[in-house]
GROMACS .gro file of C-alpha atoms in nm:
model
  428
    1MET     CA    1  -1.458   0.595   3.019
    2THR     CA    2  -1.141   0.472   3.015
    3PRO     CA    3  -0.831   0.451   2.818
    4LEU     CA    4  -0.876   0.116   2.714
    5ASP     CA    5  -1.241   0.161   2.617
    6LEU     CA    6  -1.101   0.494   2.384
    7ALA     CA    7  -0.840   0.234   2.266
    8GLY     CA    8  -1.124  -0.020   2.158
    9TYR     CA    9  -1.288   0.249   1.946
   10LEU     CA   10  -1.008   0.406   1.762
   11ILE     CA   11  -0.869   0.059   1.671
   12ALA     CA   12  -1.176  -0.099   1.560
   13GLY     CA   13  -1.246   0.255   1.384
   14LEU     CA   14  -0.924   0.180   1.172
   15MET     CA   15  -0.979  -0.169   1.135
   16THR     CA   16  -1.290  -0.014   0.966
   17ALA     CA   17  -1.137   0.224   0.786
   18VAL     CA   18  -0.856   0.006   0.596
   19ALA     CA   19  -1.167  -0.236   0.502
   20LEU     CA   20  -1.370  -0.004   0.319
   21TRP     CA   21  -1.079   0.115   0.161
   22ARG     CA   22  -1.005  -0.211   0.041
   23MET     CA   23  -1.457  -0.326  -0.076
   24PRO     CA   24  -1.415  -0.175  -0.393
   25ALA     CA   25  -1.126  -0.351  -0.496
   26ALA     CA   26  -1.211  -0.683  -0.369
   27LEU     CA   27  -1.586  -0.640  -0.440
   28TRP     CA   28  -1.509  -0.504  -0.817
   29GLY     CA   29  -1.172  -0.676  -0.897
   30ASP     CA   30  -1.071  -0.910  -1.117
   31GLU     CA   31  -1.227  -1.232  -1.059
   32GLU     CA   32  -0.873  -1.440  -1.044
   33ASP     CA   33  -0.755  -1.198  -0.773
   34ARG     CA   34  -0.835  -1.418  -0.448
   35ARG     CA   35  -0.544  -1.253  -0.271
   36ARG     CA   36  -0.758  -0.943  -0.237
   37ARG     CA   37  -1.112  -1.084  -0.136
   38ALA     CA   38  -0.989  -1.294   0.126
   39LEU     CA   39  -0.787  -0.966   0.324
   40TRP     CA   40  -1.092  -0.763   0.289
   41GLY     CA   41  -1.287  -1.105   0.457
   42CYS     CA   42  -1.022  -1.072   0.746
   43TYR     CA   43  -1.049  -0.739   0.760
   44ALA     CA   44  -1.460  -0.704   0.723
   45GLY     CA   45  -1.427  -0.998   1.005
   46PHE     CA   46  -1.250  -0.875   1.272
   47ALA     CA   47  -1.369  -0.530   1.197
   48LEU     CA   48  -1.701  -0.627   1.334
   49ALA     CA   49  -1.582  -0.837   1.603
   50LEU     CA   50  -1.388  -0.498   1.740
   51TRP     CA   51  -1.703  -0.343   1.737
   52THR     CA   52  -1.878  -0.583   1.956
   53LYS     CA   53  -1.584  -0.544   2.161
   54THR     CA   54  -1.606  -0.099   2.265
   55GLU     CA   55  -1.755  -0.013   2.556
   56ALA     CA   56  -2.094   0.030   2.380
   57VAL     CA   57  -2.168  -0.206   2.221
   58ARG     CA   58  -2.045  -0.434   2.428
   59ILE     CA   59  -2.240  -0.285   2.713
   60GLY     CA   60  -2.579  -0.290   2.457
   61LEU     CA   61  -2.548  -0.630   2.313
   62ASN     CA   62  -2.470  -0.842   2.697
   63ASN     CA   63  -2.765  -0.703   2.759
   64SER     CA   64  -3.041  -0.733   2.518
   65ALA     CA   65  -3.260  -1.037   2.501
   66VAL     CA   66  -2.965  -1.270   2.466
   67THR     CA   67  -2.719  -1.234   2.735
   68ASP     CA   68  -2.341  -1.132   2.682
   69LEU     CA   69  -2.468  -1.174   2.328
   70ALA     CA   70  -2.157  -0.928   2.291
   71VAL     CA   71  -1.896  -1.241   2.303
   72LEU     CA   72  -2.083  -1.434   2.078
   73ILE     CA   73  -2.120  -1.247   1.759
   74LYS     CA   74  -1.728  -1.146   1.835
   75HIS     CA   75  -1.616  -1.480   1.821
   76TYR     CA   76  -1.866  -1.529   1.503
   77THR     CA   77  -1.694  -1.284   1.335
   78ALA     CA   78  -1.351  -1.356   1.414
   79THR     CA   79  -1.369  -1.726   1.335
   80VAL     CA   80  -1.455  -1.630   0.985
   81ALA     CA   81  -1.211  -1.341   0.981
   82ILE     CA   82  -0.936  -1.655   1.092
   83LEU     CA   83  -1.087  -1.819   0.807
   84ALA     CA   84  -0.999  -1.539   0.529
   85ILE     CA   85  -0.713  -1.478   0.657
   86LEU     CA   86  -0.589  -1.877   0.636
   87SER     CA   87  -0.715  -1.810   0.276
   88TYR     CA   88  -0.531  -1.516   0.223
   89ILE     CA   89  -0.233  -1.673   0.323
   90VAL     CA   90  -0.258  -1.968   0.080
   91ALA     CA   91  -0.358  -1.628  -0.219
   92ILE     CA   92   0.001  -1.486  -0.128
   93TYR     CA   93   0.181  -1.770  -0.285
   94GLY     CA   94  -0.008  -1.759  -0.629
   95SER     CA   95  -0.074  -2.094  -0.890
   96TYR     CA   96   0.213  -2.404  -0.968
   97PRO     CA   97   0.243  -2.575  -1.220
   98GLU     CA   98   0.037  -2.948  -1.130
   99GLU     CA   99   0.320  -3.091  -1.262
  100GLY     CA  100   0.590  -2.901  -1.069
  101ALA     CA  101   0.712  -2.888  -0.753
  102VAL     CA  102   0.544  -2.740  -0.530
  103PRO     CA  103   0.801  -2.573  -0.184
  104ARG     CA  104   0.715  -2.792   0.160
  105HIS     CA  105   0.620  -2.450   0.323
  106VAL     CA  106   0.357  -2.387   0.026
  107ARG     CA  107   0.165  -2.743   0.049
  108PHE     CA  108   0.192  -2.710   0.415
  109ALA     CA  109  -0.113  -2.351   0.386
  110ARG     CA  110  -0.308  -2.548   0.186
  111LEU     CA  111  -0.353  -2.898   0.365
  112VAL     CA  112  -0.419  -2.549   0.697
  113GLN     CA  113  -0.626  -2.407   0.462
  114LYS     CA  114  -0.863  -2.681   0.380
  115LEU     CA  115  -0.839  -2.840   0.747
  116ALA     CA  116  -0.966  -2.440   0.802
  117ALA     CA  117  -1.257  -2.452   0.659
  118LYS     CA  118  -1.383  -2.804   0.834
  119ALA     CA  119  -1.191  -2.687   1.192
  120SER     CA  120  -1.385  -2.309   1.139
  121VAL     CA  121  -1.749  -2.526   1.102
  122ALA     CA  122  -1.683  -2.769   1.417
  123THR     CA  123  -1.611  -2.446   1.561
  124LEU     CA  124  -1.867  -2.233   1.588
  125VAL     CA  125  -2.103  -2.542   1.597
  126LEU     CA  126  -1.896  -2.612   1.968
  127LEU     CA  127  -1.897  -2.221   2.039
  128THR     CA  128  -2.259  -2.198   2.005
  129VAL     CA  129  -2.420  -2.521   2.193
  130LEU     CA  130  -2.151  -2.490   2.530
  131PHE     CA  131  -2.295  -2.101   2.496
  132PHE     CA  132  -2.614  -2.206   2.548
  133THR     CA  133  -2.563  -2.483   2.746
  134VAL     CA  134  -2.258  -2.480   2.990
  135VAL     CA  135  -2.163  -2.026   3.012
  136ASP     CA  136  -2.318  -1.943   3.329
  137ARG     CA  137  -2.509  -1.647   3.138
  138SER     CA  138  -2.709  -1.550   3.456
  139GLN     CA  139  -2.597  -1.240   3.468
  140PRO     CA  140  -2.492  -0.964   3.206
  141SER     CA  141  -2.110  -0.943   3.198
  142ASP     CA  142  -1.877  -0.647   3.085
  143ARG     CA  143  -1.527  -0.796   3.062
  144PHE     CA  144  -1.584  -1.164   2.982
  145VAL     CA  145  -1.280  -1.329   3.066
  146SER     CA  146  -1.274  -1.145   3.416
  147ASP     CA  147  -1.616  -1.206   3.529
  148HIS     CA  148  -1.652  -1.595   3.426
  149ALA     CA  149  -1.304  -1.698   3.569
  150GLY     CA  150  -1.296  -1.919   3.777
  151GLU     CA  151  -1.609  -2.146   3.605
  152TRP     CA  152  -1.586  -2.477   3.470
  153GLY     CA  153  -1.830  -2.371   3.155
  154ALA     CA  154  -1.709  -2.033   3.037
  155THR     CA  155  -1.304  -2.176   3.049
  156LEU     CA  156  -1.460  -2.397   2.801
  157TYR     CA  157  -1.612  -2.213   2.609
  158MET     CA  158  -1.334  -1.972   2.579
  159SER     CA  159  -1.057  -2.258   2.521
  160VAL     CA  160  -1.299  -2.388   2.212
  161PHE     CA  161  -1.224  -2.066   2.067
  162TYR     CA  162  -0.823  -2.002   2.188
  163LEU     CA  163  -0.773  -2.323   2.037
  164TYR     CA  164  -0.874  -2.209   1.649
  165LEU     CA  165  -0.816  -1.908   1.735
  166GLY     CA  166  -0.398  -1.938   1.866
  167ALA     CA  167  -0.368  -2.210   1.641
  168ALA     CA  168  -0.449  -1.997   1.349
  169SER     CA  169  -0.242  -1.716   1.441
  170ALA     CA  170   0.102  -1.997   1.504
  171VAL     CA  171   0.000  -2.062   1.111
  172CYS     CA  172   0.049  -1.695   0.996
  173ALA     CA  173   0.328  -1.642   1.197
  174PHE     CA  174   0.504  -1.900   1.108
  175GLN     CA  175   0.421  -1.852   0.718
  176TRP     CA  176   0.475  -1.463   0.744
  177ALA     CA  177   0.799  -1.480   0.898
  178LEU     CA  178   0.947  -1.677   0.614
  179ALA     CA  179   0.785  -1.455   0.348
  180THR     CA  180   0.925  -1.180   0.533
  181LEU     CA  181   1.272  -1.318   0.453
  182ASP     CA  182   1.203  -1.396   0.112
  183ALA     CA  183   1.091  -1.022   0.050
  184ARG     CA  184   1.269  -0.831  -0.162
  185ARG     CA  185   1.095  -0.481  -0.167
  186ARG     CA  186   1.154  -0.301   0.159
  187HIS     CA  187   0.774  -0.178   0.232
  188LEU     CA  188   0.643  -0.557   0.230
  189ARG     CA  189   1.002  -0.734   0.414
  190ILE     CA  190   0.852  -0.460   0.676
  191GLY     CA  191   0.478  -0.527   0.629
  192LEU     CA  192   0.534  -0.872   0.664
  193GLY     CA  193   0.734  -0.853   0.970
  194MET     CA  194   0.485  -0.596   1.103
  195MET     CA  195   0.228  -0.883   1.104
  196THR     CA  196   0.458  -1.149   1.160
  197PHE     CA  197   0.451  -0.984   1.509
  198ALA     CA  198   0.105  -0.968   1.507
  199MET     CA  199   0.011  -1.264   1.501
  200PHE     CA  200   0.323  -1.385   1.775
  201ILE     CA  201   0.151  -1.182   1.999
  202GLY     CA  202  -0.160  -1.366   1.903
  203VAL     CA  203  -0.039  -1.638   2.005
  204GLY     CA  204   0.101  -1.490   2.347
  205TYR     CA  205  -0.214  -1.350   2.399
  206THR     CA  206  -0.436  -1.721   2.275
  207VAL     CA  207  -0.206  -1.933   2.557
  208SER     CA  208  -0.203  -1.707   2.810
  209ARG     CA  209  -0.531  -1.651   2.857
  210THR     CA  210  -0.574  -2.019   2.809
  211LEU     CA  211  -0.382  -2.051   3.095
  212PHE     CA  212  -0.524  -1.800   3.341
  213LEU     CA  213  -0.873  -1.925   3.321
  214TRP     CA  214  -0.724  -2.351   3.348
  215ILE     CA  215  -0.583  -2.152   3.664
  216SER     CA  216  -0.853  -1.996   3.743
  217VAL     CA  217  -1.052  -2.262   3.775
  218VAL     CA  218  -0.816  -2.475   3.998
  219GLU     CA  219  -0.782  -2.139   4.239
  220GLU     CA  220  -1.003  -1.918   4.148
  221PRO     CA  221  -0.839  -1.543   4.115
  222SER     CA  222  -0.886  -1.226   4.329
  223GLU     CA  223  -1.136  -0.958   4.087
  224GLU     CA  224  -0.835  -0.712   4.121
  225PHE     CA  225  -0.593  -0.933   3.958
  226ALA     CA  226  -0.897  -1.119   3.757
  227LEU     CA  227  -1.001  -0.761   3.606
  228ARG     CA  228  -0.588  -0.582   3.574
  229PHE     CA  229  -0.537  -0.956   3.401
  230ASP     CA  230  -0.825  -0.849   3.166
  231GLN     CA  231  -0.767  -0.526   3.088
  232ILE     CA  232  -0.348  -0.615   2.997
  233THR     CA  233  -0.431  -0.846   2.729
  234GLU     CA  234  -0.742  -0.643   2.620
  235ALA     CA  235  -0.422  -0.369   2.545
  236ALA     CA  236  -0.214  -0.627   2.382
  237GLN     CA  237  -0.463  -0.746   2.118
  238LEU     CA  238  -0.531  -0.340   2.042
  239VAL     CA  239  -0.164  -0.354   1.955
  240LEU     CA  240  -0.214  -0.733   1.788
  241PHE     CA  241  -0.512  -0.537   1.550
  242ALA     CA  242  -0.276  -0.222   1.496
  243PHE     CA  243  -0.016  -0.348   1.378
  244PHE     CA  244  -0.192  -0.594   1.173
  245ALA     CA  245  -0.372  -0.324   0.992
  246LEU     CA  246  -0.100  -0.107   0.937
  247GLY     CA  247   0.132  -0.409   0.822
  248ALA     CA  248  -0.100  -0.572   0.517
  249SER     CA  249  -0.130  -0.164   0.452
  250VAL     CA  250   0.164  -0.095   0.343
  251PRO     CA  251   0.201  -0.230   0.078
  252ALA     CA  252  -0.100  -0.048  -0.040
  253PHE     CA  253   0.069   0.288   0.106
  254ALA     CA  254   0.377   0.243  -0.056
  255ALA     CA  255   0.183   0.167  -0.430
  256GLY     CA  256  -0.027   0.509  -0.348
  257ALA     CA  257   0.256   0.675  -0.261
  258ARG     CA  258   0.401   0.590  -0.600
  259ARG     CA  259   0.074   0.705  -0.753
  260ALA     CA  260   0.096   0.983  -0.600
  261ARG     CA  261   0.420   1.058  -0.741
  262LEU     CA  262   0.388   0.948  -1.069
  263TRP     CA  263   0.058   1.256  -1.064
  264ARG     CA  264   0.328   1.555  -0.979
  265ALA     CA  265   0.519   1.408  -1.251
  266GLN     CA  266   0.238   1.450  -1.477
  267VAL     CA  267   0.165   1.768  -1.369
  268ARG     CA  268   0.531   1.879  -1.398
  269LEU     CA  269   0.614   1.774  -1.723
  270HIS     CA  270   0.273   1.893  -1.891
  271ALA     CA  271   0.401   2.191  -1.977
  272LEU     CA  272   0.701   2.139  -2.156
  273TRP     CA  273   0.484   1.798  -2.323
  274TYR     CA  274   0.223   1.993  -2.408
  275GLU     CA  275   0.434   2.246  -2.596
  276LEU     CA  276   0.637   2.029  -2.791
  277MET     CA  277   0.362   1.795  -2.894
  278ALA     CA  278   0.204   2.144  -2.992
  279ALA     CA  279   0.512   2.122  -3.305
  280PHE     CA  280   0.464   1.763  -3.334
  281PRO     CA  281   0.121   1.686  -3.329
  282ASP     CA  282   0.245   1.398  -3.482
  283GLN     CA  283   0.412   1.216  -3.258
  284PRO     CA  284   0.153   1.192  -2.923
  285PHE     CA  285  -0.075   0.864  -3.003
  286ASP     CA  286  -0.385   1.102  -2.910
  287PRO     CA  287  -0.360   1.499  -2.976
  288PRO     CA  288  -0.225   1.657  -2.624
  289ALA     CA  289  -0.507   1.847  -2.442
  290SER     CA  290  -0.510   2.057  -2.113
  291LEU     CA  291  -0.385   1.908  -1.789
  292ALA     CA  292  -0.702   1.835  -1.621
  293ARG     CA  293  -0.828   1.661  -1.939
  294GLU     CA  294  -0.500   1.438  -1.936
  295LEU     CA  295  -0.496   1.344  -1.563
  296THR     CA  296  -0.866   1.231  -1.598
  297ARG     CA  297  -0.726   1.000  -1.941
  298PHE     CA  298  -0.833   0.694  -1.659
  299ASN     CA  299  -0.816   0.460  -1.973
  300VAL     CA  300  -0.444   0.458  -1.944
  301PRO     CA  301  -0.247   0.383  -1.562
  302ALA     CA  302  -0.044   0.688  -1.513
  303ASP     CA  303   0.291   0.503  -1.478
  304LEU     CA  304   0.230   0.410  -1.896
  305ARG     CA  305   0.126   0.783  -2.008
  306VAL     CA  306   0.450   0.939  -1.779
  307ASP     CA  307   0.667   0.678  -1.997
  308ARG     CA  308   0.467   0.781  -2.333
  309TRP     CA  309   0.526   1.220  -2.217
  310ALA     CA  310   0.927   1.071  -2.139
  311ALA     CA  311   0.980   0.913  -2.484
  312ASP     CA  312   0.706   1.200  -2.650
  313ILE     CA  313   0.990   1.476  -2.493
  314ALA     CA  314   1.243   1.294  -2.595
  315ASP     CA  315   1.185   1.183  -2.963
  316ALA     CA  316   1.030   1.564  -3.019
  317ALA     CA  317   1.444   1.683  -2.893
  318GLU     CA  318   1.600   1.414  -3.193
  319LYS     CA  319   1.391   1.596  -3.393
  320LEU     CA  320   1.460   1.999  -3.288
  321ARG     CA  321   1.844   1.883  -3.353
  322HIS     CA  322   1.792   1.914  -3.691
  323TYR     CA  323   1.665   2.282  -3.656
  324ALA     CA  324   1.867   2.428  -3.406
  325PRO     CA  325   2.219   2.562  -3.522
  326GLU     CA  326   2.533   2.390  -3.432
  327GLY     CA  327   2.623   2.644  -3.162
  328LEU     CA  328   2.320   2.594  -2.951
  329LEU     CA  329   2.442   2.386  -2.702
  330ASP     CA  330   2.742   2.618  -2.627
  331ALA     CA  331   2.530   2.876  -2.633
  332ALA     CA  332   2.253   2.731  -2.386
  333ALA     CA  333   2.564   2.641  -2.159
  334ARG     CA  334   2.733   3.025  -2.103
  335ALA     CA  335   2.322   3.111  -2.074
  336ALA     CA  336   2.248   2.902  -1.769
  337ALA     CA  337   2.620   2.995  -1.632
  338ARG     CA  338   2.483   3.336  -1.604
  339ASP     CA  339   2.187   3.281  -1.439
  340THR     CA  340   2.334   2.993  -1.155
  341ASP     CA  341   2.673   2.870  -1.039
  342ASP     CA  342   2.463   2.556  -0.890
  343PRO     CA  343   2.631   2.267  -1.204
  344ARG     CA  344   2.333   2.075  -1.034
  345ARG     CA  345   2.062   2.359  -1.144
  346ALA     CA  346   2.285   2.411  -1.467
  347GLU     CA  347   2.233   2.141  -1.663
  348PRO     CA  348   1.892   2.089  -1.672
  349LEU     CA  349   1.881   2.468  -1.759
  350THR     CA  350   2.106   2.426  -2.014
  351ASP     CA  351   1.867   2.224  -2.183
  352ALA     CA  352   1.561   2.408  -2.085
  353TYR     CA  353   1.756   2.696  -2.278
  354TRP     CA  354   1.852   2.421  -2.593
  355ILE     CA  355   1.487   2.326  -2.648
  356ARG     CA  356   1.293   2.665  -2.606
  357ALA     CA  357   1.565   2.813  -2.882
  358ALA     CA  358   1.517   2.534  -3.059
  359LEU     CA  359   1.160   2.563  -3.057
  360LEU     CA  360   1.167   2.950  -3.212
  361ALA     CA  361   1.434   2.842  -3.465
  362ARG     CA  362   1.185   2.579  -3.615
  363GLU     CA  363   0.915   2.838  -3.610
  364SER     CA  364   1.069   3.102  -3.766
  365GLY     CA  365   1.092   2.872  -4.085
  366ALA     CA  366   1.526   2.749  -4.035
  367PRO     CA  367   1.512   2.473  -4.290
  368ALA     CA  368   1.573   2.108  -4.116
  369GLY     CA  369   1.950   1.964  -4.174
  370GLY     CA  370   2.225   1.755  -4.015
  371ALA     CA  371   2.162   1.723  -3.624
  372ALA     CA  372   2.366   1.998  -3.400
  373PRO     CA  373   2.525   1.858  -3.071
  374VAL     CA  374   2.313   1.839  -2.824
  375ALA     CA  375   2.367   1.670  -2.379
  376ALA     CA  376   2.475   1.340  -2.328
  377GLN     CA  377   2.213   1.165  -2.071
  378HIS     CA  378   2.378   1.011  -1.806
  379ALA     CA  379   1.947   0.823  -1.668
  380ALA     CA  380   2.036   0.501  -1.515
  381ASP     CA  381   1.667   0.417  -1.562
  382GLN     CA  382   1.328   0.518  -1.696
  383ASP     CA  383   1.217   0.659  -1.333
  384GLY     CA  384   1.589   0.857  -1.350
  385GLU     CA  385   1.512   1.009  -1.699
  386VAL     CA  386   1.175   1.132  -1.547
  387ALA     CA  387   1.337   1.260  -1.270
  388ARG     CA  388   1.599   1.459  -1.515
  389LEU     CA  389   1.268   1.545  -1.760
  390VAL     CA  390   1.059   1.713  -1.445
  391ARG     CA  391   1.449   1.915  -1.377
  392VAL     CA  392   1.425   2.011  -1.711
  393ALA     CA  393   1.065   2.120  -1.745
  394ALA     CA  394   1.101   2.351  -1.456
  395ALA     CA  395   1.412   2.553  -1.596
  396TYR     CA  396   1.160   2.505  -1.876
  397ARG     CA  397   0.873   2.716  -1.691
  398SER     CA  398   1.176   3.011  -1.552
  399VAL     CA  399   1.273   3.036  -1.950
  400GLY     CA  400   1.153   3.344  -2.119
  401GLU     CA  401   1.061   3.382  -2.524
  402GLU     CA  402   1.357   3.724  -2.494
  403PRO     CA  403   1.672   3.520  -2.292
  404ALA     CA  404   1.615   3.207  -2.501
  405ARG     CA  405   1.558   3.448  -2.852
  406ALA     CA  406   1.884   3.581  -2.746
  407VAL     CA  407   2.071   3.214  -2.694
  408LEU     CA  408   1.936   3.165  -3.035
  409THR     CA  409   2.079   3.505  -3.165
  410ALA     CA  410   2.413   3.401  -3.024
  411ALA     CA  411   2.425   3.082  -3.128
  412THR     CA  412   2.446   3.195  -3.485
  413THR     CA  413   2.549   3.551  -3.510
  414GLY     CA  414   2.781   3.495  -3.221
  415PRO     CA  415   3.172   3.495  -3.229
  416ALA     CA  416   3.351   3.214  -3.230
  417ARG     CA  417   3.212   2.946  -2.959
  418THR     CA  418   3.350   2.785  -2.748
  419THR     CA  419   3.373   2.468  -2.647
  420THR     CA  420   3.121   2.364  -2.321
  421THR     CA  421   3.246   2.111  -2.039
  422ARG     CA  422   2.920   1.938  -2.139
  423THR     CA  423   3.013   1.601  -2.337
  424THR     CA  424   2.787   1.567  -2.689
  425GLU     CA  425   2.673   1.254  -2.866
  426THR     CA  426   2.600   1.228  -3.228
  427SER     CA  427   2.245   1.197  -3.429
  428THR     CA  428   2.223   0.799  -3.404
   0.00000   0.00000   0.00000
């Protein structure tokens, strides 16, 4: 097995893996989500086409009762995949009001898709006719282009397919280049850029192969040169599919990475959230449960659950202010300063001491009173607030009951308290 054949198996496996990964969303997603279905159809079609190019499948089909059958199947599946990708281009632009202005590139994409449906049928019919009439299939081929170099029938057959493939690649390259320039999110811009690059390779692939075949009709190349050219362009096509598969998957990878971050945030926040919700059972929408149970509540999206937990923790802390003694913030800050010299660790540790000691004060029967000072928070957005609470939750796990009780005692019975450098806010 040559390195090129091994790479063919790897790329076919990659495309198949991506198609299987996206299949559930395509088959069972929202009826209105045409974009996922179109993209999945493209992946599935190209995966089948790539498997027909692998050594074992290619040789087996080409030596079957229908000589060179792998070539015809490959072109059938690739044609369907190209139609799907053109549908995907239209779907990503969404819908526009009937009376509103539609951008020129969107109108162009819609026109191309309408023409592509008819062109696909015409291409499939013409390929079938040419394959069984003018292509010399007296001997099974291994590398179709190099084996048939110089033959006008095979050249005509491949030119029909390359015309369809090249036109579609050019349209995709143009549309995705525009989308790349307009993309605001970094991961989307990277993904579209990789797909654009893949389509430019596709244009070069089809043009170079078409020129090679027609030049070969005029002057037949040597067997060595034809095979070398075929291998180089095949390698370029494998690079094309690698960039295409990875580029279209980058946004999904980014979404998966965000889900992973949300999952980790739930794991880290759960202990703090659970104790506070146990102290204030009327606070959460649902009674607090174990971590395993919370992570398997699929009726609530992970991002919404994390936002709820952050709000629940903030509301519980606000309620605890009415049970905390006036000097608890100063005592918690002194305890945190004794535990660490790092200001970045001292701030969440102060909050952790304050929460643990305030809970102890409430559990000991302290009456509710005025709102005690609490450290001012400076999170710029919800993600920043969640990140801050994750740090507080980590510090909270390190604060035992006895050190927290000592902080509470110091806040209630200690000598005159010093004012900390941390800013405070009053109850709203």
